[in-house]
Short mmCIF file of C-alpha atoms in Angstrom, two decimals:
data_model
loop_
_atom_site.label_atom_id
_atom_site.label_comp_id
_atom_site.label_asym_id
_atom_site.label_seq_id
_atom_site.Cartn_x
_atom_site.Cartn_y
_atom_site.Cartn_z
CA GLY A 1 -1.44 -43.20 34.56
CA ALA A 2 0.40 -40.69 32.20
CA VAL A 3 1.25 -38.11 34.90
CA VAL A 4 3.55 -35.24 34.06
CA SER A 5 5.01 -33.01 36.76
CA GLN A 6 6.64 -29.55 36.67
CA HIS A 7 8.82 -27.87 39.17
CA PRO A 8 8.66 -25.27 40.33
CA SER A 9 4.96 -24.34 40.02
CA TRP A 10 5.88 -20.63 40.33
CA VAL A 11 9.13 -18.72 40.58
CA ILE A 12 9.94 -15.08 40.91
CA CYS A 13 13.43 -13.89 39.96
CA LYS A 14 15.36 -10.76 39.29
CA SER A 15 16.13 -9.45 35.83
CA GLY A 16 19.39 -10.86 34.47
CA THR A 17 19.23 -14.16 36.49
CA SER A 18 18.61 -17.67 35.05
CA VAL A 19 15.77 -19.95 35.99
CA LYS A 20 15.41 -23.72 35.41
CA ILE A 21 12.16 -25.48 35.13
CA GLU A 22 11.92 -29.23 35.24
CA CYS A 23 9.41 -31.38 33.52
CA ARG A 24 9.10 -35.05 34.51
CA SER A 25 6.96 -37.91 33.20
CA LEU A 26 6.26 -39.84 36.43
CA ASP A 27 4.86 -43.14 35.24
CA PHE A 28 6.01 -43.52 31.61
CA GLN A 29 9.02 -43.01 29.48
CA ALA A 30 8.75 -40.07 27.02
CA THR A 31 11.09 -39.86 24.11
CA THR A 32 9.57 -36.62 23.07
CA MET A 33 8.52 -33.71 25.26
CA PHE A 34 7.30 -30.27 24.33
CA TRP A 35 7.70 -26.76 25.86
CA TYR A 36 4.96 -24.28 25.47
CA ARG A 37 4.51 -20.68 26.48
CA GLN A 38 1.05 -19.14 27.24
CA PHE A 39 0.25 -15.57 27.72
CA PRO A 40 -2.76 -14.49 29.80
CA LYS A 41 -6.03 -15.42 28.01
CA GLN A 42 -4.17 -16.49 24.92
CA SER A 43 -3.45 -19.79 23.20
CA LEU A 44 -0.48 -21.98 23.54
CA MET A 45 2.73 -21.08 21.72
CA LEU A 46 4.99 -24.10 21.06
CA MET A 47 8.54 -23.12 21.80
CA ALA A 48 10.43 -26.34 21.08
CA THR A 49 10.29 -30.06 20.72
CA SER A 50 12.69 -31.92 22.98
CA ASN A 51 13.88 -35.39 21.99
CA GLU A 52 15.76 -37.57 24.45
CA GLY A 53 19.49 -37.64 23.67
CA SER A 54 19.42 -35.11 20.93
CA LYS A 55 19.25 -31.36 20.44
CA ALA A 56 15.83 -29.76 20.79
CA THR A 57 14.04 -28.41 17.72
CA TYR A 58 13.01 -24.78 18.25
CA GLU A 59 10.10 -23.12 16.54
CA GLN A 60 10.64 -20.08 14.49
CA GLY A 61 11.35 -17.01 16.54
CA VAL A 62 12.35 -18.72 19.74
CA GLU A 63 15.78 -17.94 20.70
CA LYS A 64 17.57 -21.21 21.40
CA ASP A 65 20.38 -19.49 23.27
CA LYS A 66 17.96 -17.84 25.68
CA PHE A 67 15.69 -20.85 26.24
CA LEU A 68 18.00 -23.85 26.78
CA ILE A 69 16.43 -27.17 26.62
CA ASN A 70 17.98 -30.37 27.82
CA HIS A 71 16.35 -33.77 27.58
CA ALA A 72 18.92 -35.94 29.31
CA SER A 73 16.82 -38.96 30.21
CA LEU A 74 13.49 -40.52 29.19
CA THR A 75 11.68 -39.01 32.21
CA LEU A 76 13.19 -35.60 32.39
CA SER A 77 13.46 -32.42 30.30
CA THR A 78 14.56 -29.03 31.61
CA LEU A 79 13.97 -25.50 30.29
CA THR A 80 16.49 -22.87 31.44
CA VAL A 81 15.47 -19.28 30.85
CA THR A 82 18.83 -17.49 30.69
CA SER A 83 19.32 -13.87 31.60
CA ALA A 84 15.64 -13.50 32.15
CA HIS A 85 13.91 -10.17 31.59
CA PRO A 86 10.44 -8.95 32.39
CA GLU A 87 9.17 -9.81 29.01
CA ASP A 88 10.03 -13.47 29.66
CA SER A 89 7.27 -13.44 32.43
CA SER A 90 4.76 -15.99 31.25
CA PHE A 91 3.18 -19.35 32.04
CA TYR A 92 5.41 -22.17 30.80
CA ILE A 93 3.91 -25.53 30.30
CA CYS A 94 5.50 -28.86 29.32
CA SER A 95 3.98 -31.93 27.85
CA ALA A 96 5.13 -35.46 27.07
CA ILE A 97 3.91 -37.99 24.58
CA SER A 98 2.79 -41.14 26.19
CA PRO A 99 3.26 -44.33 24.17
CA GLY A 100 -0.16 -45.27 25.28
CA THR A 101 -2.17 -48.26 24.14
CA GLY A 102 -4.26 -48.71 21.15
CA GLY A 103 -2.26 -46.21 19.09
CA GLY A 104 -2.41 -42.56 19.04
CA GLY A 105 0.31 -41.17 21.27
CA THR A 106 -1.25 -38.48 23.37
CA GLN A 107 0.41 -35.50 24.88
CA TYR A 108 -0.04 -35.28 28.63
CA PHE A 109 0.68 -31.88 30.18
CA GLY A 110 2.40 -30.70 33.34
CA PRO A 111 0.58 -28.28 35.63
CA GLY A 112 2.60 -25.29 34.38
CA THR A 113 5.20 -22.93 35.83
CA ARG A 114 4.40 -19.27 36.41
CA LEU A 115 7.54 -17.21 35.97
CA THR A 116 7.55 -13.64 37.08
CA VAL A 117 10.77 -11.58 36.32
CA LEU A 118 11.15 -8.40 38.31
CA ALA B 1 -0.71 -23.59 5.54
CA GLN B 2 -1.95 -26.10 7.97
CA SER B 3 -4.32 -24.69 10.53
CA VAL B 4 -6.90 -25.37 13.11
CA ALA B 5 -9.70 -22.95 13.68
CA GLN B 6 -11.98 -22.54 16.65
CA PRO B 7 -14.38 -19.91 15.33
CA GLU B 8 -15.76 -18.87 18.66
CA ASP B 9 -13.56 -17.07 21.24
CA GLN B 10 -16.36 -17.65 23.88
CA VAL B 11 -19.30 -19.80 24.28
CA ASN B 12 -21.96 -19.11 26.89
CA VAL B 13 -24.57 -21.72 27.81
CA ALA B 14 -26.98 -22.22 30.60
CA GLU B 15 -26.44 -25.14 33.06
CA GLY B 16 -28.37 -28.16 31.95
CA ASN B 17 -28.32 -27.20 28.27
CA PRO B 18 -26.37 -28.98 25.66
CA LEU B 19 -23.14 -27.43 24.67
CA THR B 20 -21.11 -27.40 21.44
CA VAL B 21 -17.53 -26.03 20.97
CA LYS B 22 -16.59 -25.94 17.36
CA CYS B 23 -13.39 -26.89 15.63
CA THR B 24 -12.46 -27.11 12.00
CA TYR B 25 -9.12 -27.95 10.52
CA SER B 26 -7.18 -27.61 7.34
CA VAL B 27 -4.37 -30.12 7.08
CA SER B 28 -3.21 -32.65 4.62
CA GLY B 29 -3.55 -36.43 5.19
CA ASN B 30 -5.48 -38.03 7.88
CA PRO B 31 -4.45 -36.51 11.22
CA TYR B 32 -5.26 -37.55 14.78
CA LEU B 33 -7.71 -35.06 16.37
CA PHE B 34 -7.65 -34.01 20.03
CA TRP B 35 -9.54 -32.01 22.56
CA TYR B 36 -8.00 -30.63 25.74
CA VAL B 37 -9.45 -28.54 28.54
CA GLN B 38 -7.61 -25.96 30.69
CA TYR B 39 -8.73 -24.70 34.07
CA PRO B 40 -7.42 -21.40 35.34
CA ASN B 41 -3.61 -21.43 36.07
CA ARG B 42 -3.46 -25.19 35.37
CA GLY B 43 -1.89 -27.23 32.62
CA LEU B 44 -4.10 -28.89 29.92
CA GLN B 45 -6.04 -31.92 30.52
CA PHE B 46 -6.66 -34.47 27.75
CA LEU B 47 -10.39 -35.05 27.04
CA LEU B 48 -10.58 -37.23 24.01
CA LYS B 49 -9.10 -38.09 20.66
CA TYR B 50 -10.08 -39.45 17.22
CA ILE B 51 -7.66 -41.76 15.35
CA THR B 52 -9.95 -43.86 13.18
CA GLY B 53 -13.25 -45.80 13.31
CA ASP B 54 -16.49 -44.53 14.73
CA ASN B 55 -16.99 -40.89 14.06
CA LEU B 56 -18.42 -40.20 17.53
CA VAL B 57 -15.77 -40.42 20.15
CA LYS B 58 -16.58 -40.40 23.86
CA GLY B 59 -14.25 -38.85 26.37
CA SER B 60 -13.76 -37.77 30.00
CA TYR B 61 -16.39 -35.96 32.16
CA GLY B 62 -19.26 -36.81 29.79
CA PHE B 63 -17.80 -35.05 26.77
CA GLU B 64 -18.01 -36.36 23.20
CA ALA B 65 -16.79 -35.29 19.77
CA GLU B 66 -18.04 -35.90 16.33
CA PHE B 67 -15.57 -36.23 13.49
CA ASN B 68 -16.89 -35.07 10.12
CA LYS B 69 -14.47 -35.77 7.31
CA SER B 70 -16.34 -33.99 4.55
CA GLN B 71 -16.50 -30.88 6.64
CA THR B 72 -13.18 -31.36 8.20
CA SER B 73 -14.71 -30.62 11.69
CA PHE B 74 -14.33 -32.11 15.07
CA HIS B 75 -16.85 -30.46 17.27
CA LEU B 76 -16.86 -30.99 21.04
CA LYS B 77 -20.24 -31.69 22.66
CA LYS B 78 -21.84 -32.46 25.95
CA PRO B 79 -25.62 -33.16 26.40
CA SER B 80 -25.99 -31.31 29.64
CA ALA B 81 -23.54 -28.64 30.74
CA LEU B 82 -22.37 -28.11 34.32
CA VAL B 83 -21.04 -24.92 35.92
CA SER B 84 -17.79 -26.84 36.55
CA ASP B 85 -17.32 -27.26 32.75
CA SER B 86 -16.42 -23.62 32.59
CA ALA B 87 -12.92 -23.52 31.25
CA LEU B 88 -10.75 -22.99 28.17
CA TYR B 89 -11.00 -25.60 25.48
CA PHE B 90 -8.39 -26.34 22.82
CA CYS B 91 -8.60 -28.34 19.69
CA ALA B 92 -5.49 -29.77 18.12
CA VAL B 93 -4.55 -31.99 15.22
CA GLY B 94 -1.33 -33.82 14.40
CA TRP B 95 0.55 -37.01 13.74
CA PRO B 96 2.05 -38.03 17.06
CA TYR B 97 3.74 -41.01 15.47
CA ALA B 98 5.16 -39.07 12.58
CA GLY B 99 8.84 -39.74 13.18
CA ASN B 100 10.66 -36.52 14.09
CA ASN B 101 7.64 -34.19 13.66
CA ARG B 102 5.18 -35.14 16.38
CA LYS B 103 4.01 -31.80 17.34
CA LEU B 104 0.37 -30.75 17.26
CA ILE B 105 -1.27 -27.84 15.51
CA TRP B 106 -3.45 -25.98 17.97
CA GLY B 107 -6.54 -23.83 17.72
CA LEU B 108 -6.64 -20.61 19.70
CA GLY B 109 -8.90 -21.91 22.24
CA THR B 110 -12.60 -21.35 23.20
CA SER B 111 -13.68 -20.01 26.63
CA LEU B 112 -16.70 -21.86 27.82
CA ALA B 113 -18.88 -20.14 30.38
CA VAL B 114 -21.73 -22.16 31.91
CA ASN B 115 -24.13 -20.02 33.72
CA PRO B 116 -26.15 -21.38 36.72
#
């Protein structure tokens, strides 16, 4: 149980275009999802917290107009990188909190999306 | 400021030897504590968590972690390392049931290399 999928697993796009990444919780309902960015050999950087039915909460320094997050249902959150530029190239990972049993909602992660902007 | 420290960027251990990956934290209250593992070009996999109770928590793949409240530490351990354990390990703390602020505070990660 507690499986999270991401699509696509990798994408290459031209500078100036927009890219949408989907994050789905496959076997549980997730009221809260998170979007992270990870640079090579570096730690996770939380970009935003996505709550179903409400606006995402962005971390300081993350441009909300550039990284659009929509959490329209209890199983789907999307991240759209608008007007992508080479510096947006990165590994994007989503996670979802599983209600779980016995307390302690655990974040379960998707496999990640490798974005390369040419 | 609340923080999680993983003091070692890299840990090297020989296969069959015990391994320890260290984590200390500086947060208020009584957080939940987590360990995750990341293999190359993959998302993170949940290993184990501490909420309350027994200080020694057992998790996936033979890993365990010991919570020490006085030292505010949550070190990850395994009695006998495997080459396949080579990966990036992350420690995190948080309050996943804390209303609108359910995010975790992450350590910077420790790269574990198990040598044959």
